[in-house]
CSV table of C-alpha atoms in Angstrom, one decimal:
chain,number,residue,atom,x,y,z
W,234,UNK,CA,53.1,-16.4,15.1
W,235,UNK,CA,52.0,-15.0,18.3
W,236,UNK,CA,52.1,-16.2,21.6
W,237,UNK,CA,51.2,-15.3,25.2
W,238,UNK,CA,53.3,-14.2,28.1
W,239,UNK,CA,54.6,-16.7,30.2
W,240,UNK,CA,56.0,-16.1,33.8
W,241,UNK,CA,58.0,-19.4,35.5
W,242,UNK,CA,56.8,-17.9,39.0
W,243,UNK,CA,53.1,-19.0,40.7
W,244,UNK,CA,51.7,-17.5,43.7
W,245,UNK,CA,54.0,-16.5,46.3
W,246,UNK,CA,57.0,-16.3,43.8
W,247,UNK,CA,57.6,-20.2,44.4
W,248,UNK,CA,58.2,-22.0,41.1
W,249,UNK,CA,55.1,-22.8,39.0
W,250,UNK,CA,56.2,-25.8,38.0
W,251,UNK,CA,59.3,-28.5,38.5
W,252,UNK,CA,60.7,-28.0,34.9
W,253,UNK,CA,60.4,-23.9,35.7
W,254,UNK,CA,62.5,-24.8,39.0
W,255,UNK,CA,64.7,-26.7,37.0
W,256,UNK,CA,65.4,-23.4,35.1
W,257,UNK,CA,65.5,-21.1,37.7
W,258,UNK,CA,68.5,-23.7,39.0
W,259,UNK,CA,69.9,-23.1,35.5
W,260,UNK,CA,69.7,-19.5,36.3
W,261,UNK,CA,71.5,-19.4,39.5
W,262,UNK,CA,74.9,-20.9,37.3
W,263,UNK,CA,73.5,-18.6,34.8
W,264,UNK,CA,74.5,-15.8,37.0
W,265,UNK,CA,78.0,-17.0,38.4
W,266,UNK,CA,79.3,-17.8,35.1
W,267,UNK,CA,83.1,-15.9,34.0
W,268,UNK,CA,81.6,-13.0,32.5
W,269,UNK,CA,84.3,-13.1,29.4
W,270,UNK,CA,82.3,-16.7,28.2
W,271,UNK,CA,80.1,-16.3,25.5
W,272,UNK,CA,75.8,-17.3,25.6
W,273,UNK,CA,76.7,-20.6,24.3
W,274,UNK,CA,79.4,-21.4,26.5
W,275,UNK,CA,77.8,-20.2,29.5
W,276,UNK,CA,74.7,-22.6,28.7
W,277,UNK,CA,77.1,-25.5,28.2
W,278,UNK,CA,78.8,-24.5,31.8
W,279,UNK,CA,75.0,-24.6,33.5
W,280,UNK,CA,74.1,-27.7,31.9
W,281,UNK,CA,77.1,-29.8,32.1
W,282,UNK,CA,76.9,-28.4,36.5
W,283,UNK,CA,73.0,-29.7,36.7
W,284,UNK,CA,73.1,-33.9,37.0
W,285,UNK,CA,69.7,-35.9,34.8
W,286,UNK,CA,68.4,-37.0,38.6
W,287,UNK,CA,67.0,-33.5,38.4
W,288,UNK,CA,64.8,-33.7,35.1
W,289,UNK,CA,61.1,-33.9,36.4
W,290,UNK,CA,60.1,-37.9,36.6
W,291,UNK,CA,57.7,-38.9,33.6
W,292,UNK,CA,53.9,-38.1,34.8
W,293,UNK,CA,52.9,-39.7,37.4
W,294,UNK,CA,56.4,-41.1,38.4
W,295,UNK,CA,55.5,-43.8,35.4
W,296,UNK,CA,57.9,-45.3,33.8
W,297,UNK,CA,55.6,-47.4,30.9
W,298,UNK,CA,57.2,-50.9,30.5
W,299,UNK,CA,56.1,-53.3,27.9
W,300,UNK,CA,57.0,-57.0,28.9
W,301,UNK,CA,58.5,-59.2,25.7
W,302,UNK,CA,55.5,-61.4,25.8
W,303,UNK,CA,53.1,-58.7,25.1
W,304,UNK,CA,51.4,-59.2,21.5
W,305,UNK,CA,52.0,-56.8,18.9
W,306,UNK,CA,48.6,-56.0,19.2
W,307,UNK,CA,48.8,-55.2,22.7
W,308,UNK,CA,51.7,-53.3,22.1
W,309,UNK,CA,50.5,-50.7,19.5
W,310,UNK,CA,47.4,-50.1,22.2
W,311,UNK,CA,50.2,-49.5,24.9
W,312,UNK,CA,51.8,-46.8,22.8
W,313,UNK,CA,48.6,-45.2,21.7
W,314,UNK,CA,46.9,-45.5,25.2
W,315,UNK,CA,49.8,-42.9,26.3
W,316,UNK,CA,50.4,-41.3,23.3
W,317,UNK,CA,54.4,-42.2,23.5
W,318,UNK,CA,56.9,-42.8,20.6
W,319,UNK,CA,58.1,-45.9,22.3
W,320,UNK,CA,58.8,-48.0,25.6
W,321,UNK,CA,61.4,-50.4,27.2
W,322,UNK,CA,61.1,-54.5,27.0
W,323,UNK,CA,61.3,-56.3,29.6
W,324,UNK,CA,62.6,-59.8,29.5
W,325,UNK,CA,60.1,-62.0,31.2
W,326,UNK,CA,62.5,-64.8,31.5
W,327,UNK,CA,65.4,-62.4,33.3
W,328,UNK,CA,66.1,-63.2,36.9
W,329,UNK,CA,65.0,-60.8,39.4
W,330,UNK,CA,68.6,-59.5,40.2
W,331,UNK,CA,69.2,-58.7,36.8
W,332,UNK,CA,71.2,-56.0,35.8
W,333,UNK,CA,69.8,-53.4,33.7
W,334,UNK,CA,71.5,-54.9,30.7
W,335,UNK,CA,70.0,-58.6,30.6
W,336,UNK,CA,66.9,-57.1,32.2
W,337,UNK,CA,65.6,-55.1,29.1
W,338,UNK,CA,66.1,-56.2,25.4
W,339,UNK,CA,65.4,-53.0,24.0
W,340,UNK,CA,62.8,-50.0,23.1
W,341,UNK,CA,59.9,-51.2,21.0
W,342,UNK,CA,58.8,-48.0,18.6
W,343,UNK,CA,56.8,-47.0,16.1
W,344,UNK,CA,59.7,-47.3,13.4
W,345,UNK,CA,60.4,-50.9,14.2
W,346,UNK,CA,56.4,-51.5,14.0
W,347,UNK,CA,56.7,-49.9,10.7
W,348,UNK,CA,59.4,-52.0,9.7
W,349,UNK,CA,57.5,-55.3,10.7
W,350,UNK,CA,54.0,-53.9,8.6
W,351,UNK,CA,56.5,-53.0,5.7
W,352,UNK,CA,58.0,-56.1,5.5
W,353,UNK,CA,54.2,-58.0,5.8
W,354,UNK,CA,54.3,-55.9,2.3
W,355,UNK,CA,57.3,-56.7,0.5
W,356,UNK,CA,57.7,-59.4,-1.8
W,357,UNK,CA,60.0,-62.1,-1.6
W,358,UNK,CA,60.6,-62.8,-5.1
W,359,UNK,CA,59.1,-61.9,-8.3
W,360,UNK,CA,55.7,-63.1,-9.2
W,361,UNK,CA,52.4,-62.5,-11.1
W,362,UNK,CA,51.3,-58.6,-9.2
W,363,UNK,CA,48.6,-60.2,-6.3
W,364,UNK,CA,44.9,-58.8,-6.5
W,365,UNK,CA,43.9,-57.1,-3.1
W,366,UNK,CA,41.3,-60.0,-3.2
W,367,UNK,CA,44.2,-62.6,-3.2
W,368,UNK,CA,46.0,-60.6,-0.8
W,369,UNK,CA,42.7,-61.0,1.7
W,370,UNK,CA,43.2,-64.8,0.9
W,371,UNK,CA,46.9,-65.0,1.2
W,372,UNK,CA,46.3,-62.9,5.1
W,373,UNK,CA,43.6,-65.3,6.2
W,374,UNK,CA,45.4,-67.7,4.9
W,375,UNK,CA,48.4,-67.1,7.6
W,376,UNK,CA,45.9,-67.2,10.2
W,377,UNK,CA,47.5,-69.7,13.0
W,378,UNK,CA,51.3,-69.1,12.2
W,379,UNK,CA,53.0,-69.1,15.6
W,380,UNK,CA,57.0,-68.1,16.4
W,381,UNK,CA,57.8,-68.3,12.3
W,382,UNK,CA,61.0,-66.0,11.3
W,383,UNK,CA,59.9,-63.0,10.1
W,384,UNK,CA,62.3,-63.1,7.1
W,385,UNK,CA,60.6,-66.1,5.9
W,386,UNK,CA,57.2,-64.5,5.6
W,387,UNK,CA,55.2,-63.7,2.4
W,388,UNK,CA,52.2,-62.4,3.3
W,389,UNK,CA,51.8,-60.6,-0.2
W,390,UNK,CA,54.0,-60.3,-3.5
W,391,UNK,CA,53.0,-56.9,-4.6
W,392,UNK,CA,53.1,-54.0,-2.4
W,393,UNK,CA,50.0,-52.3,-4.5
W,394,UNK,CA,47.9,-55.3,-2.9
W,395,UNK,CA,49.2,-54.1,0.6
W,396,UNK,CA,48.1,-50.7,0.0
W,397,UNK,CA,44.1,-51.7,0.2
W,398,UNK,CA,41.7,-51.5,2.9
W,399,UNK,CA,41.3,-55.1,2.7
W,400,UNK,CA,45.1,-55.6,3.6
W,401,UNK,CA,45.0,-54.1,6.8
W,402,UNK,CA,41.7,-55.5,8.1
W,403,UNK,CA,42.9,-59.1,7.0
W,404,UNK,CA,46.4,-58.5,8.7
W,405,UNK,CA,45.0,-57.1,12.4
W,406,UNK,CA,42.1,-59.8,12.2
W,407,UNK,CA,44.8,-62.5,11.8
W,408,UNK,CA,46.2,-64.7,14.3
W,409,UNK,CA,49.4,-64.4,13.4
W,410,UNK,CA,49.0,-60.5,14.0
W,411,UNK,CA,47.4,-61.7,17.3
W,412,UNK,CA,50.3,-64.1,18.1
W,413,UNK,CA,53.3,-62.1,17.2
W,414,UNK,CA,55.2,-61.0,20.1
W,415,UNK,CA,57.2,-57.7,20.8
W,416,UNK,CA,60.5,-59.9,21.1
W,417,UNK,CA,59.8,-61.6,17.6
W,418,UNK,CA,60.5,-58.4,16.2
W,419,UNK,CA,63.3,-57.5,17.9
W,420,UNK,CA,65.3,-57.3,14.8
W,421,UNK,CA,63.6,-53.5,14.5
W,422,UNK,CA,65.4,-52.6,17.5
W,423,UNK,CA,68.1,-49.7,17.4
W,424,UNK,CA,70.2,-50.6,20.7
W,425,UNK,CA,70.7,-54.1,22.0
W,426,UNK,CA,69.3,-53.3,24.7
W,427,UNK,CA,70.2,-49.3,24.2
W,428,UNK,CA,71.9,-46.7,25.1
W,429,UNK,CA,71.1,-45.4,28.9
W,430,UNK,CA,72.1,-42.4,31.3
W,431,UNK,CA,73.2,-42.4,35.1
W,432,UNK,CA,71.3,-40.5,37.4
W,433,UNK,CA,75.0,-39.1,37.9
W,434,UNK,CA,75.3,-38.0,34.5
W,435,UNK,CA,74.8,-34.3,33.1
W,436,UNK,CA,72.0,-32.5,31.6
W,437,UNK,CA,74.5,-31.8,28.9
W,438,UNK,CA,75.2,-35.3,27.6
W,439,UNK,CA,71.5,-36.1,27.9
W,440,UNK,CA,70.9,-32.8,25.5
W,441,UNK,CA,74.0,-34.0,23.3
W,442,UNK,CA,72.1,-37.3,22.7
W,443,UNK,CA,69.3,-36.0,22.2
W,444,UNK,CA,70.4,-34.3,19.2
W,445,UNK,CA,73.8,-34.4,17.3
W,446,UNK,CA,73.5,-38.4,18.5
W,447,UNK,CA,69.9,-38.3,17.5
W,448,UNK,CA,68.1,-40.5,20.2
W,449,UNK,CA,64.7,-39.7,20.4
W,450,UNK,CA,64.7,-40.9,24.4
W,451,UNK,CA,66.9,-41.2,27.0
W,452,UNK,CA,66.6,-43.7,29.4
W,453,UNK,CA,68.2,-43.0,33.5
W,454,UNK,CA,69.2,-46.4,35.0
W,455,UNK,CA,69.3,-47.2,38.5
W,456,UNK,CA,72.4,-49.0,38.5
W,457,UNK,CA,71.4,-50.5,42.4
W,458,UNK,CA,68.1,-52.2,41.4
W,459,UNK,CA,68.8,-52.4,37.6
W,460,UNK,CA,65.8,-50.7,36.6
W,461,UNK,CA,64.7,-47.4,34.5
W,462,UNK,CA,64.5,-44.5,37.1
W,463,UNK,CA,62.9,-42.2,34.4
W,464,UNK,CA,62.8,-41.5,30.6
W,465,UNK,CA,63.7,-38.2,28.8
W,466,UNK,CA,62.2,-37.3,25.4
W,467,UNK,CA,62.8,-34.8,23.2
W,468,UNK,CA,59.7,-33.4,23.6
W,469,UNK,CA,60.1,-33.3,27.2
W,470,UNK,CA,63.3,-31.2,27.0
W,471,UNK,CA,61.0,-29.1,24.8
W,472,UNK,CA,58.5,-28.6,27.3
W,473,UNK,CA,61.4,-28.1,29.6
W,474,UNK,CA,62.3,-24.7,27.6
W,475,UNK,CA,59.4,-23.7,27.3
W,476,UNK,CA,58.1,-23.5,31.2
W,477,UNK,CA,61.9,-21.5,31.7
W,478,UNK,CA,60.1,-18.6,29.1
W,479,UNK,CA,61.1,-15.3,31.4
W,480,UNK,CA,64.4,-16.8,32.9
W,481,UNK,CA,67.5,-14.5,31.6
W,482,UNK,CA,69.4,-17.3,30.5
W,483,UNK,CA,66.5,-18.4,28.3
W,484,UNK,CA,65.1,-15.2,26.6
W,485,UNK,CA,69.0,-14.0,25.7
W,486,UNK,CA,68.8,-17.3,23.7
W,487,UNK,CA,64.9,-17.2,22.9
W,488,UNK,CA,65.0,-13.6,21.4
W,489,UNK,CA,67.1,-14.9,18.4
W,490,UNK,CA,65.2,-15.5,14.5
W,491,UNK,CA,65.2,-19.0,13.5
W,492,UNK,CA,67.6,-17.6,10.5
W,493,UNK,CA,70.0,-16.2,13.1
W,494,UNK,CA,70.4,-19.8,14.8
W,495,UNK,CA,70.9,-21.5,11.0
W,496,UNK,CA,67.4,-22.6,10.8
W,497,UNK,CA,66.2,-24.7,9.2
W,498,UNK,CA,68.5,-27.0,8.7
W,499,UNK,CA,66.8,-29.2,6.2
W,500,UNK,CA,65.9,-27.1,3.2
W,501,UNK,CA,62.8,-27.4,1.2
W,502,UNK,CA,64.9,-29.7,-1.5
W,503,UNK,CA,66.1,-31.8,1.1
W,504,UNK,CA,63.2,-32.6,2.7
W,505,UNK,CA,61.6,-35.8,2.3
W,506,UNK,CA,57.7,-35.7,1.2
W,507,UNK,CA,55.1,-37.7,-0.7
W,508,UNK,CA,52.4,-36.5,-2.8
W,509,UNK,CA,48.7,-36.7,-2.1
W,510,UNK,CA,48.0,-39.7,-4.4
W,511,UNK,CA,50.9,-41.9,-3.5
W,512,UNK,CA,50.0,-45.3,-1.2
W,513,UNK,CA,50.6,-44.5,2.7
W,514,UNK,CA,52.6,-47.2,2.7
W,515,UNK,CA,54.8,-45.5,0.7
W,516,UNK,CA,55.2,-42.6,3.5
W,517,UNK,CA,56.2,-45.2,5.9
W,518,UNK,CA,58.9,-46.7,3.6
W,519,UNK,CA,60.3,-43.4,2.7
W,520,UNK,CA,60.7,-42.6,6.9
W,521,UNK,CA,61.6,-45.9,7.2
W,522,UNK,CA,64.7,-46.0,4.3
W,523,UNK,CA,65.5,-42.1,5.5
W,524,UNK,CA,65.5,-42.3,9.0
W,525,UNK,CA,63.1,-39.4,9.7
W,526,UNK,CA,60.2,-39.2,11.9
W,527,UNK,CA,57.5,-38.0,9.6
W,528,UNK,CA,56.9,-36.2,5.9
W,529,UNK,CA,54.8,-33.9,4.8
W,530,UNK,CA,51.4,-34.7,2.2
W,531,UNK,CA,52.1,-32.6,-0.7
W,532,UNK,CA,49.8,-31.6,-3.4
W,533,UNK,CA,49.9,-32.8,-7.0
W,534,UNK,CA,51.3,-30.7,-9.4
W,535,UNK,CA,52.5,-28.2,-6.4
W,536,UNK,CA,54.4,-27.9,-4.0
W,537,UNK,CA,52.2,-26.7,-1.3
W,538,UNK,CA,51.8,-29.0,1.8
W,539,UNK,CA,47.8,-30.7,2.8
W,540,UNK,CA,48.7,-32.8,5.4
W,541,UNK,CA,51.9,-34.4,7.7
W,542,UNK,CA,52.0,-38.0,8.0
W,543,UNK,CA,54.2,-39.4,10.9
W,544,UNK,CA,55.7,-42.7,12.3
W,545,UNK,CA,53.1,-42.2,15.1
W,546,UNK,CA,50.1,-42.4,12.8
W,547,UNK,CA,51.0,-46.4,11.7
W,548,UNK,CA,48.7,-46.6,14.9
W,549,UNK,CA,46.1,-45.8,12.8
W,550,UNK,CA,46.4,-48.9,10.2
W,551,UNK,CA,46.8,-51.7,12.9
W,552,UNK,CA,44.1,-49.8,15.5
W,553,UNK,CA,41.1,-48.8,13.3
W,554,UNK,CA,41.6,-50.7,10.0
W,555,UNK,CA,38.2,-50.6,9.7
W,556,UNK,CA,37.5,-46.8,8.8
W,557,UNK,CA,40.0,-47.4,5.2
W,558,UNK,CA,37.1,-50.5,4.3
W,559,UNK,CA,36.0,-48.4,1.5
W,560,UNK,CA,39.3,-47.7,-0.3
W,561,UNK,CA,40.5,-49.5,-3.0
W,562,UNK,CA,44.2,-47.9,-2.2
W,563,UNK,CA,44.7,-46.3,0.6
W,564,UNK,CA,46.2,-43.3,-1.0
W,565,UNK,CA,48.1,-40.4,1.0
W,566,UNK,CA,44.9,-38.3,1.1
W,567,UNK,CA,42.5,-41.0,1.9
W,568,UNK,CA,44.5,-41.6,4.7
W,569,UNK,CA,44.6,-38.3,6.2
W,570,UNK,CA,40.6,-38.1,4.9
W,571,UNK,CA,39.8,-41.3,7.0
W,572,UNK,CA,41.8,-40.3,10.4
W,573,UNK,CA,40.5,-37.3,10.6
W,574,UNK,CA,36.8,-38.2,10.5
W,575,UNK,CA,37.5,-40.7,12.6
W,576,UNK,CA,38.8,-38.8,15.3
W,577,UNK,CA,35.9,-36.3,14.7
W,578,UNK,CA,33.7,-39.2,14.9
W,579,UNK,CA,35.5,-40.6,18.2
W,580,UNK,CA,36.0,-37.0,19.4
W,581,UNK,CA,39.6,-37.7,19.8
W,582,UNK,CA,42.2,-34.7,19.7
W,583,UNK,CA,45.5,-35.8,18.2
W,584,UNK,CA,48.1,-33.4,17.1
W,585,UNK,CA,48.9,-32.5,13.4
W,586,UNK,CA,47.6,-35.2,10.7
W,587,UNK,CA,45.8,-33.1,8.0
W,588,UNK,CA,45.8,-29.4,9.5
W,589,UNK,CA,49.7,-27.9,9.0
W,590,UNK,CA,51.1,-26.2,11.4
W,591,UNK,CA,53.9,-23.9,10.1
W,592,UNK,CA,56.3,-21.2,10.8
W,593,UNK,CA,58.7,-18.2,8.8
W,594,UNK,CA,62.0,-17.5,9.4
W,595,UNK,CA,62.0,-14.3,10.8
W,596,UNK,CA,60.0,-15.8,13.9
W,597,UNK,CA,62.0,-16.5,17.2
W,598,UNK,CA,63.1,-19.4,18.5
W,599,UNK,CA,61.0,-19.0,21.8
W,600,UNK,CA,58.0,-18.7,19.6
W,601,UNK,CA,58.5,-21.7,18.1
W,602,UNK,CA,59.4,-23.6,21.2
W,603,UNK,CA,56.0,-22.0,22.9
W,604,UNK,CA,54.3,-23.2,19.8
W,605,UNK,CA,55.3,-26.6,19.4
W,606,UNK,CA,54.9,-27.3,23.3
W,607,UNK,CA,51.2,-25.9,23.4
W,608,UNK,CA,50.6,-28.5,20.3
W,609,UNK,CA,52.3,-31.3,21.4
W,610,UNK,CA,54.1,-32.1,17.8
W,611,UNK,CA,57.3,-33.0,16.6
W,612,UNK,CA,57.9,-30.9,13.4
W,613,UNK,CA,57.2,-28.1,12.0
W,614,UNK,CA,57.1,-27.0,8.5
W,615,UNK,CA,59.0,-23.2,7.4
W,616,UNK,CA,57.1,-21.8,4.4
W,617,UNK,CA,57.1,-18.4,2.7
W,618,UNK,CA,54.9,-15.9,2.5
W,619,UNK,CA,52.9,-17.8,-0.5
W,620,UNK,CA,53.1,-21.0,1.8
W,621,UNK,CA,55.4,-22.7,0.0
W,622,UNK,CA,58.0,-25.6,1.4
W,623,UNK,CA,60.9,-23.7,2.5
W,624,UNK,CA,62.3,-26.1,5.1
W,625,UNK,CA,61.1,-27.9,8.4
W,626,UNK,CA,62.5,-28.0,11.9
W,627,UNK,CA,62.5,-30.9,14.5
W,628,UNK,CA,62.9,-30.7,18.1
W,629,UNK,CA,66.2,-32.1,17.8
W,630,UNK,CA,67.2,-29.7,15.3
W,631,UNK,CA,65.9,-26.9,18.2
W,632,UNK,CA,68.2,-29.2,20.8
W,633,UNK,CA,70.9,-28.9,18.7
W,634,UNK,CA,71.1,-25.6,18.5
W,635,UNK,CA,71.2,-24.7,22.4
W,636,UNK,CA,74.0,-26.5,23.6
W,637,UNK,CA,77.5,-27.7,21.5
W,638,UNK,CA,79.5,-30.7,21.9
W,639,UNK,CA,83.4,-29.6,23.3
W,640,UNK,CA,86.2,-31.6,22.2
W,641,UNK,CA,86.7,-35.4,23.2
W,642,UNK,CA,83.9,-34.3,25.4
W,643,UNK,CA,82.8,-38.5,25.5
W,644,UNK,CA,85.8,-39.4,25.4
W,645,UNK,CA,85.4,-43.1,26.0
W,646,UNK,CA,81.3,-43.1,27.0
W,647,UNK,CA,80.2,-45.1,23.9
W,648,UNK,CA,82.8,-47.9,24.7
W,649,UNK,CA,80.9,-51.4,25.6
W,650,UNK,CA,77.7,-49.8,24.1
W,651,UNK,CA,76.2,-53.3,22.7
W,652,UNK,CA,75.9,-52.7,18.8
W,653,UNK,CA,72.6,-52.9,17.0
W,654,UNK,CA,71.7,-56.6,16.7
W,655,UNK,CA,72.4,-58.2,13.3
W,656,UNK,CA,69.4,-58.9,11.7
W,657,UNK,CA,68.5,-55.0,12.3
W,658,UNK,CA,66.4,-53.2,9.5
W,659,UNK,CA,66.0,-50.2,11.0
């Protein structure tokens, strides 16, 4: 896996970037740290001396806010539009003083839009297996249902039925699909509102969260106006590393084999896949029931990987349900077959879906991070010299293994936290 040079310097020796000044701030406490601490600690000392108000604000100083009126609909356009995992929900009927806490009801995603299509799928109760004819019927017929309880809906009473062309087309053409709000499905919500930072807090608890807490985002309050200063990703921390390539600090930790740092984690009989010929709904339940963020297609019979699937693609059935008209079942493959000529078709470059991207063991960390940066994805798969499944790495496995948590380091931080709401499914 090879990749280019990288220098965090532009003309004139002035940083080429903010996330490469960031670093070169990380290497100035890089420098003055007690000699006698080891890599790890010395990274933990620089990032728990460097406050979030100095991560880089999200492009263009944009925060993306989704209000809790916004359809469902409108929502998954929002998402795709900027090509972001998920945003904060404003309450529309909050007063303008608000704090932060009765200002936002939570982060709409992708997983809790996969958990509201999912449950559009399940049955109820046992019954004669619906026809993806009767499952057309059954959609059109919910055409008009406004505000109804999502746990009192039936759209279909065999999930086979769901898995058709017809399903999707029916569902997105629906008013009820056109009527749902992001607040109806608040239920899919993981924090109540969620969890947030203070500008005042350190780079290291934002790192910690981002991994061994597993948060995918990070949201920065501004405690005085009761609004979202700024909003950290993983990826972002990613991109982060990546512009500090050439910093001491960084290539003493970049240098090291994925083996050396105990990657990957998740070993190939761990990981959680689907097979070419199983529904795509079926993907989506599995990340949904495990808690991961995408799986890879694998091919019947073998045990070689096609394609990767991820909670990001679910964009795909509620967007463009038209390109899957043709499919009886919209299998694994046909799903990765349909997206990818209609991106071709669109001229639309989106990362990862059908091509793989992969790695070995004996590659370096920095590589990876370079790689995954310059791709813009979320995983990627560690295979052997045959290209078989040997494991797969996420950025917050990569997160994980650059800083450690020291003892009772938060200490009372979670306290308060509002719990996840009760009528959660995620």
């Amino acid at each position: 896996m090879g990749v280019p040079a990288v220098t965090t310097t532009g003309e004139g020796g002035s940083p080429r970037s903010p996330e490469a000044k960031l670093g070169m701030q990380v290497e100035d406490l890089w420098d003055v740290q007690e000699p006698q601490l080891s890599p790890t600690e010395k990274l933990n000392a620089c990032f728990e001396s460097v406050p979030v108000s100095a991560f880089p604000p999200a492009p263009e100083n944009q925060v993306i806010e989704i209000r809790s009126d916004t359809s469902l609909a409108e929502a998954v356009k929002i998402l795709a539009q900027h090509r972001i995992l998920g945003a904060p929900v404003v309450d529309v009927d909050a007063p303008e003083d608000a704090s932060w806490i009765d200002r936002y009801i939570g982060i709409v995603e992708f997983a809790g839009i996969v958990v509201w299509i999912l449950h559009q799928s399940e049955p109820s109760s046992p019954r004669t297996p619906t026809s993806p004819s009767s499952a057309t019927a059954m959609a059109a017929a919910a055409n008009g249902l406004k505000g109804l309880d999502l746990a009192g809906l039936d759209f279909v009473s065999d999930f086979a039925a769901a898995t058709s062309g017809s399903f999707f087309e029916a569902l997105t053409s629906s008013e009820f699909y056109k009527n749902t709000q992001v607040r109806d499905i608040s239920g899919s919500f993981r924090w109540a509102p969620f969890l947030a930072l203070q500008s005042s807090n350190s780079f290291l608890t934002m790192l910690l969260l981002l991994s061994k807490y597993k948060m995918k985002s990070v949201p920065v309050v501004d405690l005085g106006d009761g609004k979202i200063d700024n909003i950290i990703t993983q990826s972002a921390v990613i991109h982060m590393l990546a512009e500090c390539a050439g910093l001491q600090w960084f290539e003493s930790w970049g240098k090291k084999k994925l083996s050396e740092l105990g990657l990957p984690m998740m070993t190939a009989n761990c990981i959680v896949k689907v097979y070419e010929d199983e529904p795509v709904l079926q993907a989506f339940k599995l990340m949904r029931k495990k808690r991961v963020g995408g799986v890879p297609v694998i091919e019947n019979g073998g045990s070689k990987a096609v394609g990767n699937i991820s909670l990001r693609d679910v964009q795909f059935l509620l967007t463009a349900p038209e390109i899957y008209h043709d499919y009886r079942s919209i299998t694994a493959k046909n799903f990765l077959t349909a997206v990818e000529s209609y991106l071709e078709k669109h001229q639309e470059v989106y990362p990862m879906l059908s091509t793989m991207v992969t790695c070995k063991r004996d590659d370096t960390i920095k590589d990876l991070i370079l790689m995954l940066d310059s791709k813009k994805i979320h995983r990627v798969y560690v295979v052997d010299d045959d290209g078989n499944l040997e494991g797969v790495i996420t950025l917050r496995d990569i997160i994980s293994r650059l800083v450690h948590e020291p003892r009772g380091y938060f200490g009372d931080f979670f306290d308060g936290v509002l719990p996840l709401p009760q009528n959660s499914r995620v």
